[in-house]
Coordinates of C-alpha atoms and ligand atoms in Angstrom, one line a residue:
Chain A
X1 CA 27.2 31.9 -134.1
X2 CA 24.5 29.8 -135.5
X3 CA 24.0 32.2 -138.1
X4 CA 27.8 31.9 -138.8
X5 CA 27.5 28.1 -139.3
X6 CA 24.5 28.2 -141.4
X7 CA 26.3 30.9 -143.5
X8 CA 29.3 28.8 -144.0
X9 CA 27.2 25.8 -144.7
X10 CA 25.2 27.5 -147.4
X11 CA 28.6 28.9 -148.9
X12 CA 29.6 25.5 -149.5
X13 CA 26.8 25.0 -152.2
X14 CA 27.1 28.6 -153.7
X15 CA 28.1 29.1 -157.2
X16 CA 31.9 30.4 -157.1
X17 CA 32.3 34.0 -158.1
X18 CA 35.3 33.7 -160.4
X19 CA 34.8 32.7 -164.1
X20 CA 35.7 29.3 -165.0
X21 CA 37.9 30.8 -167.7
X22 CA 38.7 28.5 -170.7
X23 CA 35.3 26.9 -170.4
X24 CA 33.3 30.0 -169.8
X25 CA 34.0 33.2 -171.6
X26 CA 34.6 36.6 -170.1
X27 CA 31.5 39.1 -170.0
X28 CA 32.2 41.9 -172.3
X29 CA 29.7 44.8 -172.2
X30 CA 28.0 46.5 -175.0
X31 CA 30.2 49.2 -176.5
X32 CA 33.4 47.9 -175.0
X33 CA 36.4 49.6 -176.4
X34 CA 38.5 47.2 -178.0
X35 CA 40.8 46.9 -181.0
X36 CA 41.1 49.4 -183.7
X37 CA 40.3 48.4 -187.3
X38 CA 41.1 50.2 -190.4
X39 CA 40.0 50.1 -194.1
X40 CA 42.4 50.9 -196.6
X41 CA 39.8 51.4 -199.3
X42 CA 37.8 54.1 -197.4
X43 CA 40.7 55.9 -195.7
X44 CA 41.6 59.2 -197.1
X45 CA 45.2 59.2 -195.6
X46 CA 44.9 62.5 -193.6
X47 CA 46.9 61.1 -190.8
X48 CA 44.8 62.6 -188.2
X49 CA 44.6 59.4 -186.2
X50 CA 48.4 59.3 -186.1
X51 CA 48.6 62.6 -184.8
X52 CA 46.1 62.4 -182.1
X53 CA 47.0 59.0 -180.8
X54 CA 48.7 59.6 -177.3
X55 CA 50.9 56.6 -177.1
X56 CA 51.6 56.6 -180.8
X57 CA 50.0 53.4 -181.5
X58 CA 49.1 54.1 -185.1
X59 CA 52.0 54.7 -187.8
X60 CA 51.7 55.2 -191.4
X61 CA 54.7 54.0 -193.5
X62 CA 55.2 56.1 -196.7
X63 CA 56.1 54.4 -199.7
X64 CA 57.8 56.2 -202.5
X65 CA 54.9 56.0 -205.1
X66 CA 52.7 58.2 -202.7
X67 CA 50.7 55.5 -201.0
X68 CA 51.0 54.8 -197.3
X69 CA 50.8 51.7 -195.3
X70 CA 48.8 51.6 -192.1
X71 CA 50.4 50.0 -188.9
X72 CA 48.7 49.5 -185.7
X73 CA 50.2 48.1 -182.5
X74 CA 47.5 46.8 -180.1
X75 CA 50.0 46.3 -177.4
X76 CA 50.8 49.9 -177.3
X77 CA 47.3 51.0 -177.9
X78 CA 45.6 52.4 -174.7
X79 CA 42.1 51.9 -176.1
X80 CA 41.1 55.4 -175.6
X81 CA 39.1 55.8 -178.9
X82 CA 40.7 59.1 -179.6
X83 CA 41.5 58.2 -183.1
X84 CA 38.0 57.1 -184.0
X85 CA 36.6 60.2 -182.7
X86 CA 39.0 62.4 -184.6
X87 CA 38.7 60.7 -188.0
X88 CA 36.8 62.5 -190.7
X89 CA 35.2 59.2 -191.6
X90 CA 34.6 57.2 -188.4
X91 CA 33.0 53.8 -188.5
X92 CA 34.1 53.6 -192.4
X93 CA 37.9 54.1 -192.5
X94 CA 38.4 53.5 -188.9
X95 CA 36.4 51.8 -186.2
X96 CA 36.7 50.3 -182.8
X97 CA 35.4 46.6 -182.4
X98 CA 34.3 45.1 -179.1
X99 CA 37.0 42.4 -179.0
X100 CA 40.2 42.8 -177.1
X101 CA 43.6 41.7 -177.9
X102 CA 44.9 38.4 -176.6
X103 CA 47.9 38.0 -174.4
X104 CA 50.7 36.6 -176.3
X105 CA 53.9 35.0 -175.4
X106 CA 55.8 35.2 -178.7
X107 CA 58.0 38.2 -179.4
X108 CA 56.7 38.5 -183.1
X109 CA 53.1 39.0 -182.0
X110 CA 54.0 42.0 -179.6
X111 CA 55.6 43.8 -182.4
X112 CA 59.0 43.8 -180.7
X113 CA 60.1 45.8 -183.7
X114 CA 57.7 48.6 -183.3
X115 CA 60.4 51.3 -182.3
X116 CA 62.4 50.5 -185.3
X117 CA 59.4 50.8 -187.6
X118 CA 58.9 54.4 -185.8
X119 CA 62.4 55.4 -187.1
X120 CA 61.9 53.9 -190.4
X121 CA 58.6 55.9 -190.8
X122 CA 60.3 59.1 -190.1
X123 CA 63.1 58.4 -192.4
X124 CA 60.6 57.3 -195.1
X125 CA 58.7 60.5 -194.7
X126 CA 61.8 62.7 -195.1
X127 CA 62.9 60.7 -198.1
X128 CA 59.6 61.0 -199.6
X129 CA 59.6 64.8 -199.3
X130 CA 62.9 65.1 -200.8
X131 CA 61.8 62.8 -203.7
X132 CA 58.9 65.0 -204.2
X133 CA 60.8 68.2 -204.1
X134 CA 63.3 66.9 -206.7
X135 CA 60.4 65.8 -208.9
X136 CA 59.0 69.2 -208.6
X137 CA 62.1 70.9 -209.5
X138 CA 62.7 68.7 -212.4
X139 CA 59.2 69.5 -213.5
X140 CA 59.9 73.2 -213.5
X141 CA 63.1 72.8 -215.2
X142 CA 61.4 70.9 -218.0
X143 CA 58.4 73.1 -218.3
X144 CA 60.3 76.3 -219.9
X145 CA 61.9 73.8 -222.5
X146 CA 58.6 72.5 -223.8
Chain B
X1 CA 43.5 82.9 -157.5
X2 CA 45.0 85.6 -155.7
X3 CA 48.8 86.2 -156.3
X4 CA 51.0 88.0 -154.2
X5 CA 54.7 88.6 -154.7
X6 CA 57.2 88.5 -151.8
X7 CA 60.7 90.0 -151.7
X8 CA 63.5 87.7 -151.1
X9 CA 64.3 89.1 -147.7
X10 CA 61.1 89.0 -145.7
X11 CA 59.4 85.8 -147.0
X12 CA 59.3 84.1 -143.6
X13 CA 58.0 87.3 -142.0
X14 CA 55.1 87.5 -144.5
X15 CA 54.2 84.0 -144.3
X16 CA 54.4 84.0 -140.6
X17 CA 52.1 86.9 -140.4
X18 CA 49.5 85.4 -142.8
X19 CA 49.6 81.7 -142.0
X20 CA 47.3 80.4 -139.3
X21 CA 46.8 76.6 -139.4
X22 CA 43.2 76.8 -138.0
X23 CA 42.1 78.9 -141.0
X24 CA 44.4 78.0 -143.8
X25 CA 45.1 74.9 -145.3
X26 CA 48.6 74.4 -147.0
X27 CA 48.7 73.1 -150.4
X28 CA 52.1 72.9 -151.6
X29 CA 55.3 74.4 -152.6
X30 CA 55.6 74.7 -156.3
X31 CA 58.5 75.7 -158.7
X32 CA 58.3 77.1 -162.2
X33 CA 61.2 77.3 -164.2
X34 CA 61.0 80.6 -166.2
X35 CA 63.9 80.1 -168.4
X36 CA 66.4 82.4 -166.4
X37 CA 64.9 82.5 -163.0
X38 CA 63.0 80.2 -160.7
X39 CA 59.7 81.1 -159.3
X40 CA 58.7 79.5 -156.2
X41 CA 55.3 79.5 -155.2
X42 CA 53.7 78.8 -151.7
X43 CA 50.1 77.7 -152.1
X44 CA 47.4 78.1 -149.5
X45 CA 43.7 78.1 -149.1
X46 CA 41.2 79.1 -146.9
X47 CA 38.9 76.7 -145.2
X48 CA 35.9 79.1 -144.6
X49 CA 35.8 80.6 -148.1
X50 CA 34.6 79.4 -151.3
X51 CA 36.8 79.1 -154.4
X52 CA 39.9 80.6 -152.4
X53 CA 43.5 79.9 -153.6
X54 CA 46.3 82.4 -152.3
X55 CA 49.5 82.1 -154.0
X56 CA 52.6 83.7 -152.5
X57 CA 55.4 83.6 -154.9
X58 CA 59.1 84.9 -155.2
X59 CA 61.6 85.0 -157.9
X60 CA 65.0 83.6 -157.3
X61 CA 68.2 83.0 -159.3
X62 CA 69.2 79.5 -159.7
X63 CA 72.0 79.6 -157.1
X64 CA 70.1 81.6 -154.4
X65 CA 69.4 80.1 -151.1
X66 CA 65.8 79.9 -150.6
X67 CA 64.6 80.0 -146.9
X68 CA 62.9 76.9 -145.7
X69 CA 59.3 77.5 -144.2
X70 CA 59.0 74.4 -142.3
X71 CA 59.2 76.5 -139.1
X72 CA 55.9 78.0 -140.0
X73 CA 54.2 75.5 -142.1
X74 CA 55.1 72.1 -140.6
X75 CA 54.2 69.6 -143.4
X76 CA 55.9 71.7 -145.9
X77 CA 59.0 69.7 -145.7
X78 CA 57.9 67.1 -148.1
X79 CA 57.0 69.6 -151.0
X80 CA 60.3 71.4 -150.3
X81 CA 62.1 68.1 -150.8
X82 CA 60.3 67.4 -154.0
X83 CA 61.3 71.1 -155.4
X84 CA 65.0 70.5 -154.5
X85 CA 64.9 67.1 -156.3
X86 CA 63.0 68.3 -159.4
X87 CA 64.7 71.5 -159.9
X88 CA 68.1 71.2 -158.2
X89 CA 67.7 74.3 -156.3
X90 CA 69.0 75.1 -152.9
X91 CA 66.5 75.2 -150.0
X92 CA 68.0 75.8 -146.7
X93 CA 68.3 72.6 -144.7
X94 CA 66.9 70.2 -147.4
X95 CA 68.7 67.6 -148.7
X96 CA 68.6 65.9 -152.0
X97 CA 67.4 62.2 -152.5
X98 CA 64.1 62.1 -150.9
X99 CA 62.3 61.8 -154.3
X100 CA 65.0 60.6 -156.8
X101 CA 67.6 58.1 -156.1
X102 CA 71.4 59.0 -156.3
X103 CA 71.8 57.3 -159.6
X104 CA 68.8 59.0 -161.3
X105 CA 69.0 61.9 -163.5
X106 CA 69.5 65.2 -161.6
X107 CA 67.0 68.1 -161.9
X108 CA 64.7 66.7 -164.5
X109 CA 62.3 69.6 -164.6
X110 CA 64.9 72.4 -165.4
X111 CA 64.5 73.8 -168.7
X112 CA 68.0 73.6 -170.0
X113 CA 68.5 75.4 -173.2
Chain C
X1 CA 65.3 47.3 -119.7
X2 CA 64.7 49.0 -123.0
X3 CA 65.7 47.4 -126.1
X4 CA 66.1 49.5 -129.1
X5 CA 65.6 47.7 -132.7
X6 CA 65.7 49.1 -136.1
X7 CA 63.0 47.7 -138.4
X8 CA 62.8 48.4 -142.0
X9 CA 59.4 48.3 -143.5
X10 CA 59.0 48.2 -147.1
X11 CA 59.8 48.4 -150.0
X12 CA 58.9 44.9 -151.0
X13 CA 57.6 43.6 -147.7
X14 CA 54.9 41.3 -146.9
X15 CA 53.0 43.8 -144.8
X16 CA 53.1 46.7 -147.2
X17 CA 52.6 46.4 -150.8
X18 CA 53.5 50.1 -151.7
X19 CA 56.7 51.1 -153.2
X20 CA 57.9 53.0 -150.1
X21 CA 60.1 52.3 -147.2
X22 CA 60.1 53.4 -143.7
X23 CA 62.8 52.8 -141.2
X24 CA 61.2 52.4 -137.9
X25 CA 63.3 52.8 -134.5
X26 CA 61.4 50.9 -131.9
X27 CA 62.0 50.8 -128.2
X28 CA 60.0 48.0 -126.6
X29 CA 58.0 47.5 -129.6
X30 CA 56.8 51.1 -129.5
X31 CA 57.8 53.2 -132.6
X32 CA 60.1 56.3 -131.5
X33 CA 61.6 57.4 -134.6
X34 CA 60.3 57.1 -138.2
X35 CA 62.1 58.0 -141.5
X36 CA 60.5 57.5 -145.1
X37 CA 61.9 57.3 -148.5
X38 CA 59.3 57.6 -151.3
X39 CA 61.3 57.9 -154.6
X40 CA 61.2 54.3 -155.9
X41 CA 58.8 54.8 -158.9
X42 CA 59.3 58.2 -160.4
X43 CA 58.3 58.0 -163.8
X44 CA 58.7 61.7 -164.9
X45 CA 55.0 62.4 -165.8
X46 CA 55.3 66.1 -165.3
X47 CA 58.2 66.3 -167.5
X48 CA 56.6 64.1 -170.2
X49 CA 53.5 66.6 -170.1
X50 CA 55.7 69.5 -170.6
X51 CA 57.7 68.0 -173.6
X52 CA 56.2 65.1 -175.3
X53 CA 52.6 65.6 -175.5
X54 CA 50.3 68.4 -176.7
X55 CA 47.8 69.8 -174.3
X56 CA 44.8 67.7 -175.9
X57 CA 46.7 64.5 -175.0
X58 CA 47.4 65.6 -171.2
X59 CA 44.2 64.0 -169.8
X60 CA 45.1 60.8 -171.4
X61 CA 48.7 61.0 -170.0
X62 CA 47.9 62.0 -166.5
X63 CA 45.1 59.5 -165.9
X64 CA 48.2 57.0 -166.1
X65 CA 49.5 58.6 -162.8
X66 CA 47.2 56.2 -160.9
X67 CA 45.2 53.2 -161.5
X68 CA 42.5 53.9 -159.0
X69 CA 41.8 57.5 -159.2
X70 CA 42.6 57.8 -162.9
X71 CA 39.3 59.8 -163.7
X72 CA 40.0 62.2 -161.0
X73 CA 43.5 63.2 -162.6
X74 CA 41.9 63.2 -166.0
X75 CA 39.1 65.6 -164.8
X76 CA 41.4 67.8 -162.6
X77 CA 43.8 68.6 -165.4
X78 CA 40.8 68.8 -168.0
X79 CA 39.3 71.5 -165.7
X80 CA 42.4 73.3 -165.5
X81 CA 42.8 73.3 -169.1
X82 CA 39.4 74.5 -169.6
X83 CA 39.8 77.2 -167.3
X84 CA 42.8 78.5 -169.5
X85 CA 40.8 78.1 -172.7
X86 CA 37.8 79.9 -171.3
X87 CA 35.8 77.0 -172.3
X88 CA 32.2 76.7 -171.2
X89 CA 31.4 73.1 -170.6
X90 CA 27.7 71.8 -171.3
X91 CA 25.8 71.2 -168.1
X92 CA 25.0 67.5 -169.1
X93 CA 28.9 66.9 -169.3
X94 CA 29.5 68.2 -166.0
X95 CA 26.8 66.0 -164.5
X96 CA 28.2 62.9 -166.3
X97 CA 31.6 63.9 -164.8
X98 CA 30.3 63.6 -161.3
X99 CA 28.9 60.3 -162.2
X100 CA 32.0 58.8 -163.1
X101 CA 34.1 60.5 -160.1
X102 CA 31.5 59.1 -157.7
X103 CA 31.7 55.5 -159.3
X104 CA 35.5 55.8 -159.0
X105 CA 35.1 56.7 -155.2
X106 CA 33.0 53.9 -154.4
X107 CA 35.6 51.2 -155.8
X108 CA 38.4 53.0 -154.4
X109 CA 37.0 53.1 -151.0
X110 CA 36.2 49.6 -151.3
X111 CA 39.8 48.6 -152.1
X112 CA 40.9 50.5 -149.0
X113 CA 38.5 48.9 -146.7
X114 CA 39.5 45.5 -148.0
X115 CA 43.2 46.4 -147.1
X116 CA 42.2 47.4 -143.7
X117 CA 40.3 44.2 -143.1
X118 CA 43.3 42.2 -144.4
X119 CA 45.6 43.9 -142.0
X120 CA 43.0 43.0 -139.2
X121 CA 43.7 39.4 -140.2
X122 CA 40.7 38.9 -142.5
X123 CA 41.9 37.4 -145.7
X124 CA 38.3 36.3 -146.5
X125 CA 36.7 39.5 -146.0
X126 CA 39.3 41.1 -148.4
X127 CA 38.3 38.6 -150.8
X128 CA 34.7 39.2 -150.3
X129 CA 34.9 42.9 -150.6
X130 CA 36.8 42.5 -153.8
X131 CA 34.3 40.2 -155.1
X132 CA 31.5 42.9 -154.5
X133 CA 33.7 45.5 -156.0
X134 CA 33.8 43.8 -159.3
X135 CA 30.3 44.9 -159.7
X136 CA 31.6 48.4 -159.5
X137 CA 34.0 47.8 -162.2
X138 CA 31.3 46.3 -164.4
X139 CA 29.2 49.3 -164.0
X140 CA 32.2 51.5 -164.9
X141 CA 32.9 49.3 -168.0
X142 CA 29.2 49.8 -169.1
X143 CA 29.2 53.5 -168.6
X144 CA 32.9 54.2 -170.1
X145 CA 33.9 51.3 -172.1
X146 CA 37.0 50.6 -170.1
X147 CA 37.6 49.0 -166.8
X148 CA 40.5 50.9 -165.3
X149 CA 41.6 53.9 -167.4
X150 CA 38.4 55.0 -168.6
X151 CA 39.4 58.0 -170.8
X152 CA 35.9 59.3 -170.2
X153 CA 36.8 62.8 -169.7
X154 CA 37.9 64.9 -172.5
X155 CA 38.6 68.6 -173.0
X156 CA 35.4 70.2 -173.6
X157 CA 33.2 67.5 -172.2
X158 CA 32.8 63.7 -172.1
X159 CA 33.5 61.2 -174.7
X160 CA 30.3 59.2 -174.2
X161 CA 26.7 59.9 -173.8
X162 CA 24.5 58.4 -171.1
X163 CA 21.7 56.4 -173.1
X164 CA 18.5 56.6 -171.4
X165 CA 18.3 52.7 -171.5
X166 CA 21.1 52.7 -169.1
X167 CA 18.7 54.1 -166.5
X168 CA 17.6 50.5 -165.5
X169 CA 20.9 49.0 -165.7
X170 CA 22.3 51.7 -163.2
X171 CA 19.3 51.1 -160.9
X172 CA 19.9 47.2 -160.9
X173 CA 23.5 47.8 -160.2
X174 CA 23.0 50.6 -157.3
X175 CA 20.6 48.2 -155.6
X176 CA 23.4 45.7 -155.6
X177 CA 25.9 48.3 -154.2
X178 CA 23.5 49.2 -151.4
X179 CA 22.9 45.8 -150.3
X180 CA 26.7 44.8 -150.0
X181 CA 27.6 48.0 -148.5
X182 CA 24.9 47.4 -145.9
X183 CA 26.5 44.0 -145.2
X184 CA 30.1 45.2 -145.0
X185 CA 29.1 48.1 -142.8
X186 CA 27.4 45.6 -140.4
X187 CA 30.8 43.6 -140.3
X188 CA 32.6 46.7 -139.6
X189 CA 30.6 47.9 -136.9
X190 CA 30.0 44.6 -135.1
X191 CA 33.0 42.5 -135.6
X192 CA 35.2 42.5 -132.6
X193 CA 38.6 43.1 -134.4
X194 CA 37.4 45.6 -137.0
X195 CA 35.5 47.9 -134.5
X196 CA 36.7 47.5 -130.8
X197 CA 40.3 47.1 -131.7
X198 CA 40.6 49.6 -134.3
X199 CA 39.0 52.2 -132.0
X200 CA 42.0 54.5 -130.7
X201 CA 44.5 53.1 -133.2
X202 CA 46.4 55.7 -134.9
X203 CA 44.3 58.4 -133.5
X204 CA 45.0 62.0 -134.4
X205 CA 43.5 64.9 -132.8
X206 CA 41.5 67.7 -135.0
X207 CA 44.0 70.2 -134.0
X208 CA 46.9 68.2 -135.0
X209 CA 45.2 67.3 -138.2
X210 CA 44.7 70.9 -138.9
X211 CA 48.4 71.6 -138.4
X212 CA 49.4 69.0 -140.7
X213 CA 47.2 69.9 -143.4
X214 CA 45.5 66.6 -143.6
X215 CA 43.1 66.0 -146.3
X216 CA 40.4 63.7 -147.5
X217 CA 38.5 61.1 -145.4
X218 CA 41.3 61.3 -143.0
X219 CA 40.5 64.9 -141.8
X220 CA 36.8 64.0 -141.8
X221 CA 37.3 61.3 -139.5
X222 CA 38.5 64.0 -137.0
X223 CA 35.0 65.4 -137.1
X224 CA 36.0 68.5 -139.3
X225 CA 33.8 69.4 -142.2
X226 CA 36.5 69.9 -145.0
X227 CA 35.7 68.7 -148.4
X228 CA 36.8 70.3 -151.6
X229 CA 33.7 69.1 -153.2
X230 CA 31.8 71.7 -151.3
X231 CA 34.5 74.4 -151.6
X232 CA 34.7 74.8 -155.3
X233 CA 32.0 75.1 -157.9
X234 CA 33.7 73.5 -161.0
X235 CA 31.4 70.7 -160.8
X236 CA 27.8 71.3 -159.7
X237 CA 27.9 69.4 -156.5
X238 CA 25.8 71.9 -154.6
X239 CA 22.8 71.3 -156.9
X240 CA 22.7 67.6 -155.8
X241 CA 22.6 68.5 -152.1
X242 CA 25.9 67.1 -151.3
X243 CA 26.6 66.3 -147.6
X244 CA 29.9 66.2 -146.0
X245 CA 30.3 62.9 -144.1
X246 CA 32.2 63.1 -140.7
X247 CA 33.0 60.8 -138.0
X248 CA 34.8 61.2 -134.7
X249 CA 37.9 59.9 -133.1
X250 CA 40.2 60.4 -135.8
X251 CA 41.1 56.8 -135.5
X252 CA 41.2 53.8 -137.9
X253 CA 37.9 52.9 -137.0
X254 CA 36.3 56.5 -137.8
X255 CA 38.0 56.6 -141.1
X256 CA 36.5 53.2 -142.0
X257 CA 33.1 54.6 -141.1
X258 CA 33.8 57.8 -143.2
X259 CA 34.6 55.3 -146.2
X260 CA 31.6 53.4 -145.6
X261 CA 29.3 56.4 -145.2
X262 CA 30.7 58.0 -148.3
X263 CA 29.9 55.0 -150.4
X264 CA 26.3 55.5 -149.3
X265 CA 26.6 59.2 -150.1
X266 CA 28.2 58.6 -153.5
X267 CA 25.3 56.1 -154.5
X268 CA 22.9 58.7 -153.5
X269 CA 24.6 61.2 -155.6
X270 CA 24.8 58.8 -158.6
X271 CA 21.0 58.6 -158.2
X272 CA 20.6 62.3 -158.1
X273 CA 22.7 62.7 -161.2
X274 CA 20.5 60.2 -163.1
X275 CA 17.3 61.6 -162.1
X276 CA 18.3 65.2 -162.8
X277 CA 20.3 64.7 -166.0
X278 CA 20.0 67.8 -168.1
X279 CA 19.4 67.6 -171.9
X280 CA 21.8 68.9 -174.4
X281 CA 25.2 68.2 -175.9
X282 CA 28.0 66.4 -174.3
X283 CA 30.7 68.2 -175.9
X284 CA 32.0 71.7 -177.2
X285 CA 34.6 72.4 -179.7
X286 CA 38.1 73.3 -178.4
X287 CA 39.4 76.5 -179.9
X288 CA 42.9 78.0 -179.3
X289 CA 45.8 77.2 -177.2
X290 CA 45.9 77.4 -173.3
X291 CA 47.4 80.7 -171.9
X292 CA 48.0 81.6 -168.3
X293 CA 48.0 79.9 -165.1
X294 CA 45.4 77.9 -163.4
X295 CA 45.0 76.0 -160.2
X296 CA 42.3 73.4 -159.7
X297 CA 41.6 71.2 -156.7
X298 CA 39.4 68.5 -156.6
X299 CA 38.3 65.8 -154.0
X300 CA 39.9 62.3 -155.0
X301 CA 39.0 59.4 -153.0
X302 CA 42.1 59.7 -151.0
X303 CA 41.8 63.4 -150.4
X304 CA 42.5 66.6 -152.4
X305 CA 44.0 66.4 -155.7
X306 CA 45.7 69.6 -157.0
X307 CA 47.0 70.6 -160.5
X308 CA 48.9 73.7 -161.3
X309 CA 48.9 74.2 -165.2
X310 CA 50.8 77.2 -167.1
X311 CA 50.4 77.7 -170.6
X312 CA 52.0 80.3 -173.0
X313 CA 49.6 80.1 -176.4
X314 CA 51.5 77.0 -177.5
X315 CA 50.3 73.4 -178.0
X316 CA 52.7 72.4 -175.4
X317 CA 52.3 73.4 -171.8
X318 CA 54.9 75.1 -169.8
X319 CA 54.4 73.5 -166.4
X320 CA 52.2 70.9 -165.0
X321 CA 52.4 70.4 -161.4
X322 CA 50.7 67.4 -159.8
X323 CA 50.0 67.1 -156.1
X324 CA 48.3 64.1 -155.0
X325 CA 46.5 63.5 -151.8
X326 CA 49.1 61.0 -150.5
X327 CA 51.7 63.4 -150.7
X328 CA 49.9 65.7 -148.3
X329 CA 49.2 62.8 -146.1
X330 CA 52.7 61.4 -145.7
X331 CA 54.0 64.0 -143.2
X332 CA 51.1 63.2 -140.9
X333 CA 51.5 59.5 -141.4
X334 CA 55.1 59.7 -140.2
X335 CA 53.8 61.9 -137.2
X336 CA 51.3 59.3 -136.4
X337 CA 53.3 56.1 -136.4
X338 CA 55.5 57.8 -133.7
X339 CA 54.5 56.3 -130.1
X340 CA 52.4 53.4 -131.7
X341 CA 52.8 49.9 -131.1
X342 CA 54.7 48.2 -133.8
X343 CA 52.2 45.7 -134.7
X344 CA 49.8 48.4 -135.4
X345 CA 52.0 50.1 -138.1
X346 CA 50.6 48.1 -141.1
X347 CA 47.0 48.7 -140.2
X348 CA 47.7 52.4 -139.9
X349 CA 49.3 52.7 -143.2
X350 CA 46.5 50.8 -144.7
X351 CA 43.9 53.1 -143.1
X352 CA 45.7 56.1 -145.0
X353 CA 45.1 54.2 -148.2
X354 CA 48.4 55.3 -149.5
X355 CA 49.1 55.3 -153.2
X356 CA 52.6 55.9 -153.7
X357 CA 53.1 55.5 -157.5
X358 CA 50.6 58.6 -157.5
X359 CA 53.0 60.3 -155.0
X360 CA 56.3 59.8 -157.0
X361 CA 54.6 60.0 -160.5
Ligands
LIG401 S1 42.6 53.8 -179.3 FE1 43.9 55.4 -178.7 S2 45.8 54.6 -178.3 FE2 44.6 53.3 -179.6 S3 45.1 53.8 -181.6 FE3 43.4 55.0 -181.0 S4 44.2 56.9 -180.4 FE4 45.7 55.5 -180.1
LIG402 S1 41.9 59.8 -189.4 FE1 40.6 58.2 -190.6 S2 40.8 58.9 -192.7 FE2 42.3 59.9 -191.6 S3 44.2 58.6 -192.0 FE3 43.2 57.9 -190.1 S4 41.7 56.2 -190.7 FE4 42.4 57.4 -192.5

């Protein structure tokens, strides 16, 4: 019992085990798996990262001129790092940083329109394919003439 | 993995001959939808052997009544209840509704072509 | 005079955090009849594995079955798929898998011990164990990069190498683990409520346990040497001198002791892995699609985990069957609750360490 009293007395002066959050930052270890970053200039647009991503947190929106737009949803991402491991140019086109996504309260930030974007990407791809085929056809028609 | 096929009419006899709870552990009852038939598997292992898996299986039509093995393998009722809910098969004396609620989708694991 | 009362327990109940409901019929505070319902959180993961995801993504999907034993799920499914692909995994990867599995076991057992303490009325001890558990989470984060869902195991090996400069970090953390586990064990051994009072509560005989096909720490608490880690050689446990921990009595106290001793055993295994870590690659290339049927069992913290995987040379699998440890233990849980005092029920359920969202997947 005396030991117990000494213990409880000592505990009064111990530092608390929790982190005093806004004043003190959370400890993040080295090589923590955080947000995914992408660089437009280094990417070769092979779409591998989109295909391997388990939850589908990377989407490429096809533009009609052939270029693509990279979309990433940090609130769908499971931070597995699979995209980076499969990218042919890791650490240049796609890399994982050690920072984490912050919690958010506004709808715009959590990308509420992600699922409509998914549909949009699908439609855009089909359209682009048709567009390309019709372009090819018109080229073929043109060639014999010239 | 040892796979042994059973005939529809002597499942209980064969399993009763084989199963001794002191020697064999019971793993689970598993269902596999083959597209036109259901394969029901009773999976056991041997405590004393290394790397042992013994699978008894039998092919059923979707409407067949499958005998329940609870009289031989006591803890099998929970696995049977799951197979019934997931595949919508008919196991004797097992009611639906243990795994899925009444208003959820019926037989989610069936391959409906 | 006997008074018969029907008492519902769960789902959403102060004494039971898991999504399961029991209906207990009690006679003079003694439970005579139990019915259970588990289907509150069915998520259709088996269906999703068959339709939506390719086999390479399965380990990431099934690790979401459970938050506590996610690495066990990922490893078991990976082993099954590797068996179908006839893939030989580098030895270093196998050792690193054991490392991750054993770390996971430590933190899962600690959570269970915390819950048993809480059910004996020790809110402060619950907090304290969770505080110490935080160190285990930190070490997992250092090893894998994630706190809960590690995504550490992949088909063909593991995703991250073990740098040699991690050796000292691990040694530092393992010392901390050893210290706090010794402290907790002393409490569980000497405290009146946690030791004497838990003796005989929820006891099950070895014969009955075999009949109900109990698994994991529960059956080892009956004095039976049954552990999947020693039965299978998918992972090289036998090279690390793995011992099966047993206790006797088959009651809540015995289970706590098994769990505490298993934490020490896991710490020893982690040391052995680090000291004997082979050199070499951590991944092999994956070729082809899975074909055939495979069954893999692995010891999860709560008992044995079972995966049945069937493939037919397509990127999508034909059937994925997950059998979680709690699923096997529910029949004996119901069996055990009968003839117990009503007040003991939460403690018995906590000693089973149930994970119902695993069960309903
Ligand atoms: S880390 Fe994983 S979930 Fe996130 S974008 Fe990459 S592949 Fe997708
Ligand atoms: S995998 Fe890499 S190179 Fe390919 S599209 Fe994605 S970011 Fe670009």
